[in-house]
Amino acid sequence: KAGVTQTPRYLIKTRGQQVTLSCSPISGHRSVSWYQQTPGQGLQFLFEYFSETQRNKGNFPGRFSGRQFSNSRSEMNVSTLELGDSALYLCASRPEGLFDSPLHFGNGTRLTVT
Amino acid sequence: QKEVEQNSGPLSVPEGAIASLNCTYSDRGSQSFFWYRQYSGKSPELIMFIYSNGDKEDGRFTAQLNKASQYVSLLIRDSQPSDSATYLCAAVNAGNMLTFGGGTRLMVKP
């Protein structure tokens, strides 16, 4: 079974631009979560989508948004990029999103904002 | 106070020793707990999860959960240099949201 696939692996953007990251979950997984990882803040939850609906949202500004398609693929968008948005963005999927269902992570997208 | 707390380390143990990694959580409604390992530059990979009080063993790894004390731990027996990584504790809260601690860096010295 293929794992979680994230594209692109690396991105360099300029302040003020916007960016879209893509995630394809493991086949059969309907829940997709996004996390931001930085050295100072660790892994921070952005949002979770299940069956095309946002089920949970972390404490990030509205510049961070996402969506999920009918095939469970998900995209995350960040508008008006700031230097502090430089981070590793991780996507993770799980089958049903139940409390005992572990997340499986993709390799991440490393975003650098200059 | 963060929802999930871990000592950032580094925790240094000699090869062959037992490494003990600890985690506390603040949300009493947390239902299940996961341990992930993350090598530098890589994404987190699942080691094991636990949701019942007590111990759960998987090979060299043992997870321990004490809900009364809001405490989770991971023991690694016969530690190897390849176990050197950052270990992340995560808790699923009552809202079914998975929150991670800051991670503990483990160094196993040959």
PDB file of C-alpha atoms in Angstrom:
ATOM      1  CA  LYS A   1       0.000   0.000   0.000  1.00  0.00           C
ATOM      2  CA  ALA A   2       1.376   3.399  -0.895  1.00  0.00           C
ATOM      3  CA  GLY A   3       1.950   5.761   2.006  1.00  0.00           C
ATOM      4  CA  VAL A   4       0.850   9.339   2.424  1.00  0.00           C
ATOM      5  CA  THR A   5       2.179  11.430  -0.451  1.00  0.00           C
ATOM      6  CA  GLN A   6       2.860  15.122  -0.132  1.00  0.00           C
ATOM      7  CA  THR A   7       3.837  17.467  -2.926  1.00  0.00           C
ATOM      8  CA  PRO A   8       5.955  19.402  -3.411  1.00  0.00           C
ATOM      9  CA  ARG A   9       8.768  18.377  -1.059  1.00  0.00           C
ATOM     10  CA  TYR A  10      10.352  21.819  -1.011  1.00  0.00           C
ATOM     11  CA  LEU A  11       9.044  25.298  -1.700  1.00  0.00           C
ATOM     12  CA  ILE A  12      10.614  28.727  -1.577  1.00  0.00           C
ATOM     13  CA  LYS A  13       8.242  31.666  -1.576  1.00  0.00           C
ATOM     14  CA  THR A  14       8.422  35.379  -0.955  1.00  0.00           C
ATOM     15  CA  ARG A  15       6.586  37.280   1.752  1.00  0.00           C
ATOM     16  CA  GLY A  16       3.078  38.214   0.665  1.00  0.00           C
ATOM     17  CA  GLN A  17       2.702  35.360  -1.806  1.00  0.00           C
ATOM     18  CA  GLN A  18       0.351  32.463  -1.357  1.00  0.00           C
ATOM     19  CA  VAL A  19       1.065  28.750  -1.515  1.00  0.00           C
ATOM     20  CA  THR A  20      -0.903  25.527  -1.961  1.00  0.00           C
ATOM     21  CA  LEU A  21       0.310  22.203  -0.619  1.00  0.00           C
ATOM     22  CA  SER A  22      -1.114  18.861  -1.637  1.00  0.00           C
ATOM     23  CA  CYS A  23      -1.621  15.598   0.192  1.00  0.00           C
ATOM     24  CA  SER A  24      -2.797  12.191  -1.006  1.00  0.00           C
ATOM     25  CA  PRO A  25      -3.741   9.914   1.902  1.00  0.00           C
ATOM     26  CA  ILE A  26      -3.268   6.189   2.156  1.00  0.00           C
ATOM     27  CA  SER A  27      -5.887   4.420   0.075  1.00  0.00           C
ATOM     28  CA  GLY A  28      -9.020   3.907   2.144  1.00  0.00           C
ATOM     29  CA  HIS A  29      -8.161   6.594   4.682  1.00  0.00           C
ATOM     30  CA  ARG A  30     -10.868   9.217   4.917  1.00  0.00           C
ATOM     31  CA  SER A  31      -9.363  11.480   7.549  1.00  0.00           C
ATOM     32  CA  VAL A  32      -6.575  13.906   6.673  1.00  0.00           C
ATOM     33  CA  SER A  33      -4.852  16.141   9.212  1.00  0.00           C
ATOM     34  CA  TRP A  34      -2.322  18.903   8.690  1.00  0.00           C
ATOM     35  CA  TYR A  35       0.403  19.926  11.098  1.00  0.00           C
ATOM     36  CA  GLN A  36       3.030  22.647  11.135  1.00  0.00           C
ATOM     37  CA  GLN A  37       6.396  21.762  12.632  1.00  0.00           C
ATOM     38  CA  THR A  38       8.982  24.342  13.653  1.00  0.00           C
ATOM     39  CA  PRO A  39      12.011  23.996  15.940  1.00  0.00           C
ATOM     40  CA  GLY A  40      10.554  26.402  18.463  1.00  0.00           C
ATOM     41  CA  GLN A  41       6.909  25.309  18.560  1.00  0.00           C
ATOM     42  CA  GLY A  42       7.092  21.627  17.707  1.00  0.00           C
ATOM     43  CA  LEU A  43       4.193  19.929  15.956  1.00  0.00           C
ATOM     44  CA  GLN A  44       1.127  22.136  15.921  1.00  0.00           C
ATOM     45  CA  PHE A  45      -2.255  21.017  14.698  1.00  0.00           C
ATOM     46  CA  LEU A  46      -3.712  23.027  11.829  1.00  0.00           C
ATOM     47  CA  PHE A  47      -6.914  21.201  10.880  1.00  0.00           C
ATOM     48  CA  GLU A  48      -8.482  17.849  10.157  1.00  0.00           C
ATOM     49  CA  TYR A  49     -10.798  16.919   7.315  1.00  0.00           C
ATOM     50  CA  PHE A  50     -13.075  13.919   7.225  1.00  0.00           C
ATOM     51  CA  SER A  51     -15.343  13.138   4.290  1.00  0.00           C
ATOM     52  CA  GLU A  52     -14.755  16.599   2.777  1.00  0.00           C
ATOM     53  CA  THR A  53     -15.751  18.404   6.004  1.00  0.00           C
ATOM     54  CA  GLN A  54     -13.442  20.223   8.375  1.00  0.00           C
ATOM     55  CA  ARG A  55     -13.870  18.392  11.651  1.00  0.00           C
ATOM     56  CA  ASN A  56     -11.309  20.132  13.847  1.00  0.00           C
ATOM     57  CA  LYS A  57      -9.280  23.304  13.638  1.00  0.00           C
ATOM     58  CA  GLY A  58      -6.222  24.461  15.546  1.00  0.00           C
ATOM     59  CA  ASN A  59      -5.287  27.969  16.629  1.00  0.00           C
ATOM     60  CA  PHE A  60      -3.987  29.375  13.384  1.00  0.00           C
ATOM     61  CA  PRO A  61      -5.049  32.580  11.629  1.00  0.00           C
ATOM     62  CA  GLY A  62      -7.522  32.541   8.772  1.00  0.00           C
ATOM     63  CA  ARG A  63      -4.654  32.805   6.290  1.00  0.00           C
ATOM     64  CA  PHE A  64      -4.367  29.057   6.722  1.00  0.00           C
ATOM     65  CA  SER A  65      -7.125  27.136   5.026  1.00  0.00           C
ATOM     66  CA  GLY A  66      -7.699  23.722   3.609  1.00  0.00           C
ATOM     67  CA  ARG A  67     -10.086  21.505   1.790  1.00  0.00           C
ATOM     68  CA  GLN A  68     -10.665  17.869   1.035  1.00  0.00           C
ATOM     69  CA  PHE A  69     -11.909  16.369  -2.172  1.00  0.00           C
ATOM     70  CA  SER A  70     -14.281  13.453  -2.710  1.00  0.00           C
ATOM     71  CA  ASN A  71     -11.305  11.119  -3.286  1.00  0.00           C
ATOM     72  CA  SER A  72      -9.966  12.147   0.176  1.00  0.00           C
ATOM     73  CA  ARG A  73      -7.047  14.081  -1.293  1.00  0.00           C
ATOM     74  CA  SER A  74      -6.475  17.304   0.568  1.00  0.00           C
ATOM     75  CA  GLU A  75      -4.936  20.676  -0.108  1.00  0.00           C
ATOM     76  CA  MET A  76      -3.731  23.311   2.292  1.00  0.00           C
ATOM     77  CA  ASN A  77      -3.440  26.960   1.337  1.00  0.00           C
ATOM     78  CA  VAL A  78      -1.551  29.741   3.052  1.00  0.00           C
ATOM     79  CA  SER A  79      -2.191  33.259   1.844  1.00  0.00           C
ATOM     80  CA  THR A  80      -0.155  36.417   2.418  1.00  0.00           C
ATOM     81  CA  LEU A  81       2.892  34.476   3.531  1.00  0.00           C
ATOM     82  CA  GLU A  82       4.940  35.727   6.465  1.00  0.00           C
ATOM     83  CA  LEU A  83       8.518  34.872   7.395  1.00  0.00           C
ATOM     84  CA  GLY A  84       7.196  32.978  10.416  1.00  0.00           C
ATOM     85  CA  ASP A  85       5.334  30.576   8.137  1.00  0.00           C
ATOM     86  CA  SER A  86       8.633  28.931   7.246  1.00  0.00           C
ATOM     87  CA  ALA A  87       8.222  25.397   8.536  1.00  0.00           C
ATOM     88  CA  LEU A  88       7.789  21.750   7.713  1.00  0.00           C
ATOM     89  CA  TYR A  89       4.151  21.077   6.881  1.00  0.00           C
ATOM     90  CA  LEU A  90       3.097  17.529   7.562  1.00  0.00           C
ATOM     91  CA  CYS A  91       0.009  15.775   6.344  1.00  0.00           C
ATOM     92  CA  ALA A  92      -1.240  12.644   8.058  1.00  0.00           C
ATOM     93  CA  SER A  93      -4.086  10.273   7.352  1.00  0.00           C
ATOM     94  CA  ARG A  94      -6.037   7.673   9.308  1.00  0.00           C
ATOM     95  CA  PRO A  95      -8.902   5.385   8.366  1.00  0.00           C
ATOM     96  CA  GLU A  96     -11.897   6.690  10.292  1.00  0.00           C
ATOM     97  CA  GLY A  97     -10.549   9.237  12.712  1.00  0.00           C
ATOM     98  CA  LEU A  98     -11.545   7.182  15.710  1.00  0.00           C
ATOM     99  CA  PHE A  99      -9.778   7.719  19.024  1.00  0.00           C
ATOM    100  CA  ASP A 100      -7.689   4.570  18.665  1.00  0.00           C
ATOM    101  CA  SER A 101      -6.743   5.123  15.044  1.00  0.00           C
ATOM    102  CA  PRO A 102      -3.121   6.233  14.622  1.00  0.00           C
ATOM    103  CA  LEU A 103      -1.981   8.900  12.189  1.00  0.00           C
ATOM    104  CA  HIS A 104       0.316   7.973   9.335  1.00  0.00           C
ATOM    105  CA  PHE A 105       2.494  10.849   8.221  1.00  0.00           C
ATOM    106  CA  GLY A 106       3.749  11.873   4.819  1.00  0.00           C
ATOM    107  CA  ASN A 107       7.305  13.081   4.234  1.00  0.00           C
ATOM    108  CA  GLY A 108       6.252  16.700   4.520  1.00  0.00           C
ATOM    109  CA  THR A 109       6.641  19.861   2.520  1.00  0.00           C
ATOM    110  CA  ARG A 110       9.432  22.173   3.652  1.00  0.00           C
ATOM    111  CA  LEU A 111       8.325  25.748   3.056  1.00  0.00           C
ATOM    112  CA  THR A 112      10.825  28.588   3.190  1.00  0.00           C
ATOM    113  CA  VAL A 113       9.523  32.148   3.099  1.00  0.00           C
ATOM    114  CA  THR A 114      12.072  34.843   2.227  1.00  0.00           C
TER     115      THR A 114
ATOM    116  CA  GLN B   1       0.331  25.194  30.069  1.00  0.00           C
ATOM    117  CA  LYS B   2       0.635  22.974  27.022  1.00  0.00           C
ATOM    118  CA  GLU B   3      -1.818  20.114  26.737  1.00  0.00           C
ATOM    119  CA  VAL B   4       0.951  17.536  26.390  1.00  0.00           C
ATOM    120  CA  GLU B   5       4.281  18.064  28.125  1.00  0.00           C
ATOM    121  CA  GLN B   6       7.587  16.300  27.596  1.00  0.00           C
ATOM    122  CA  ASN B   7      11.082  16.998  28.810  1.00  0.00           C
ATOM    123  CA  SER B   8      12.987  18.187  25.755  1.00  0.00           C
ATOM    124  CA  GLY B   9      16.183  16.390  26.804  1.00  0.00           C
ATOM    125  CA  PRO B  10      18.555  15.331  25.522  1.00  0.00           C
ATOM    126  CA  LEU B  11      18.248  12.089  27.432  1.00  0.00           C
ATOM    127  CA  SER B  12      21.515  10.237  27.112  1.00  0.00           C
ATOM    128  CA  VAL B  13      21.749   6.497  27.823  1.00  0.00           C
ATOM    129  CA  PRO B  14      24.479   3.942  27.112  1.00  0.00           C
ATOM    130  CA  GLU B  15      23.913   1.238  24.550  1.00  0.00           C
ATOM    131  CA  GLY B  16      22.062  -1.737  26.047  1.00  0.00           C
ATOM    132  CA  ALA B  17      20.428   0.300  28.817  1.00  0.00           C
ATOM    133  CA  ILE B  18      16.744   1.040  29.344  1.00  0.00           C
ATOM    134  CA  ALA B  19      15.607   4.444  28.143  1.00  0.00           C
ATOM    135  CA  SER B  20      12.608   5.904  29.955  1.00  0.00           C
ATOM    136  CA  LEU B  21      10.653   8.656  28.258  1.00  0.00           C
ATOM    137  CA  ASN B  22       7.884  10.476  30.077  1.00  0.00           C
ATOM    138  CA  CYS B  23       4.871  12.519  29.122  1.00  0.00           C
ATOM    139  CA  THR B  24       2.109  14.261  31.070  1.00  0.00           C
ATOM    140  CA  TYR B  25      -1.174  15.575  29.749  1.00  0.00           C
ATOM    141  CA  SER B  26      -3.641  18.109  31.067  1.00  0.00           C
ATOM    142  CA  ASP B  27      -6.951  17.094  29.463  1.00  0.00           C
ATOM    143  CA  ARG B  28      -8.612  14.464  31.666  1.00  0.00           C
ATOM    144  CA  GLY B  29     -10.904  13.662  28.751  1.00  0.00           C
ATOM    145  CA  SER B  30      -7.972  12.366  26.697  1.00  0.00           C
ATOM    146  CA  GLN B  31      -8.801   8.898  25.502  1.00  0.00           C
ATOM    147  CA  SER B  32      -5.754   7.469  23.804  1.00  0.00           C
ATOM    148  CA  PHE B  33      -2.069   8.114  23.546  1.00  0.00           C
ATOM    149  CA  PHE B  34       0.510   7.583  20.864  1.00  0.00           C
ATOM    150  CA  TRP B  35       4.263   7.455  20.747  1.00  0.00           C
ATOM    151  CA  TYR B  36       6.018   8.500  17.570  1.00  0.00           C
ATOM    152  CA  ARG B  37       9.705   8.490  16.711  1.00  0.00           C
ATOM    153  CA  GLN B  38      11.165  11.163  14.478  1.00  0.00           C
ATOM    154  CA  TYR B  39      14.642  11.045  13.036  1.00  0.00           C
ATOM    155  CA  SER B  40      16.244  14.320  12.068  1.00  0.00           C
ATOM    156  CA  GLY B  41      14.884  15.533   8.741  1.00  0.00           C
ATOM    157  CA  LYS B  42      12.262  12.793   8.585  1.00  0.00           C
ATOM    158  CA  SER B  43       8.569  12.601   9.372  1.00  0.00           C
ATOM    159  CA  PRO B  44       7.220  11.014  12.557  1.00  0.00           C
ATOM    160  CA  GLU B  45       6.665   7.265  12.515  1.00  0.00           C
ATOM    161  CA  LEU B  46       4.328   5.428  14.864  1.00  0.00           C
ATOM    162  CA  ILE B  47       5.886   3.244  17.553  1.00  0.00           C
ATOM    163  CA  MET B  48       2.789   2.243  19.478  1.00  0.00           C
ATOM    164  CA  PHE B  49      -0.403   3.480  21.066  1.00  0.00           C
ATOM    165  CA  ILE B  50      -2.195   2.795  24.320  1.00  0.00           C
ATOM    166  CA  TYR B  51      -5.641   3.611  25.670  1.00  0.00           C
ATOM    167  CA  SER B  52      -6.078   1.337  28.678  1.00  0.00           C
ATOM    168  CA  ASN B  53      -4.436   1.842  32.047  1.00  0.00           C
ATOM    169  CA  GLY B  54      -1.413  -0.339  32.557  1.00  0.00           C
ATOM    170  CA  ASP B  55       1.367  -1.587  30.348  1.00  0.00           C
ATOM    171  CA  LYS B  56       1.453  -2.515  26.688  1.00  0.00           C
ATOM    172  CA  GLU B  57       4.486  -4.252  25.272  1.00  0.00           C
ATOM    173  CA  ASP B  58       5.679  -4.490  21.681  1.00  0.00           C
ATOM    174  CA  GLY B  59       9.122  -5.953  21.195  1.00  0.00           C
ATOM    175  CA  ARG B  60      11.679  -3.767  22.959  1.00  0.00           C
ATOM    176  CA  PHE B  61       9.076  -1.071  23.607  1.00  0.00           C
ATOM    177  CA  THR B  62       6.675  -0.821  26.549  1.00  0.00           C
ATOM    178  CA  ALA B  63       4.102   1.939  26.885  1.00  0.00           C
ATOM    179  CA  GLN B  64       2.662   2.677  30.309  1.00  0.00           C
ATOM    180  CA  LEU B  65      -0.493   4.648  30.997  1.00  0.00           C
ATOM    181  CA  ASN B  66      -1.751   6.001  34.312  1.00  0.00           C
ATOM    182  CA  LYS B  67      -4.908   8.012  33.727  1.00  0.00           C
ATOM    183  CA  ALA B  68      -5.304   8.935  37.395  1.00  0.00           C
ATOM    184  CA  SER B  69      -1.895  10.632  37.333  1.00  0.00           C
ATOM    185  CA  GLN B  70      -2.320  11.782  33.712  1.00  0.00           C
ATOM    186  CA  TYR B  71       0.993  10.228  32.865  1.00  0.00           C
ATOM    187  CA  VAL B  72       2.254   8.214  29.912  1.00  0.00           C
ATOM    188  CA  SER B  73       5.676   6.711  29.504  1.00  0.00           C
ATOM    189  CA  LEU B  74       7.668   4.761  26.961  1.00  0.00           C
ATOM    190  CA  LEU B  75      10.392   2.335  27.950  1.00  0.00           C
ATOM    191  CA  ILE B  76      12.940   1.190  25.411  1.00  0.00           C
ATOM    192  CA  ARG B  77      14.846  -1.888  26.497  1.00  0.00           C
ATOM    193  CA  ASP B  78      18.288  -2.783  25.167  1.00  0.00           C
ATOM    194  CA  SER B  79      18.672   0.683  23.647  1.00  0.00           C
ATOM    195  CA  GLN B  80      20.614   0.844  20.400  1.00  0.00           C
ATOM    196  CA  PRO B  81      22.370   3.786  18.734  1.00  0.00           C
ATOM    197  CA  SER B  82      19.732   3.517  15.995  1.00  0.00           C
ATOM    198  CA  ASP B  83      17.134   4.453  18.623  1.00  0.00           C
ATOM    199  CA  SER B  84      18.675   7.926  18.808  1.00  0.00           C
ATOM    200  CA  ALA B  85      15.866  10.207  17.678  1.00  0.00           C
ATOM    201  CA  THR B  86      13.199  12.550  19.005  1.00  0.00           C
ATOM    202  CA  TYR B  87      10.268  10.780  20.630  1.00  0.00           C
ATOM    203  CA  LEU B  88       6.908  12.469  20.421  1.00  0.00           C
ATOM    204  CA  CYS B  89       4.029  11.785  22.762  1.00  0.00           C
ATOM    205  CA  ALA B  90       0.536  12.574  21.502  1.00  0.00           C
ATOM    206  CA  ALA B  91      -2.895  12.524  23.115  1.00  0.00           C
ATOM    207  CA  VAL B  92      -6.349  12.360  21.604  1.00  0.00           C
ATOM    208  CA  ASN B  93      -8.565  14.719  23.550  1.00  0.00           C
ATOM    209  CA  ALA B  94     -12.308  14.597  24.068  1.00  0.00           C
ATOM    210  CA  GLY B  95     -12.771  16.467  20.781  1.00  0.00           C
ATOM    211  CA  ASN B  96     -10.950  13.659  18.951  1.00  0.00           C
ATOM    212  CA  MET B  97      -8.072  16.010  18.214  1.00  0.00           C
ATOM    213  CA  LEU B  98      -4.517  14.657  18.354  1.00  0.00           C
ATOM    214  CA  THR B  99      -2.138  16.990  20.193  1.00  0.00           C
ATOM    215  CA  PHE B 100       1.606  16.449  20.332  1.00  0.00           C
ATOM    216  CA  GLY B 101       4.122  17.216  23.019  1.00  0.00           C
ATOM    217  CA  GLY B 102       7.349  18.994  22.167  1.00  0.00           C
ATOM    218  CA  GLY B 103       9.297  15.760  22.014  1.00  0.00           C
ATOM    219  CA  THR B 104      12.233  14.308  23.931  1.00  0.00           C
ATOM    220  CA  ARG B 105      15.546  13.891  22.180  1.00  0.00           C
ATOM    221  CA  LEU B 106      17.127  10.544  22.996  1.00  0.00           C
ATOM    222  CA  MET B 107      20.819   9.867  22.472  1.00  0.00           C
ATOM    223  CA  VAL B 108      22.080   6.307  22.798  1.00  0.00           C
ATOM    224  CA  LYS B 109      25.852   6.225  23.126  1.00  0.00           C
ATOM    225  CA  PRO B 110      27.825   3.173  21.886  1.00  0.00           C
TER     226      PRO B 110
END
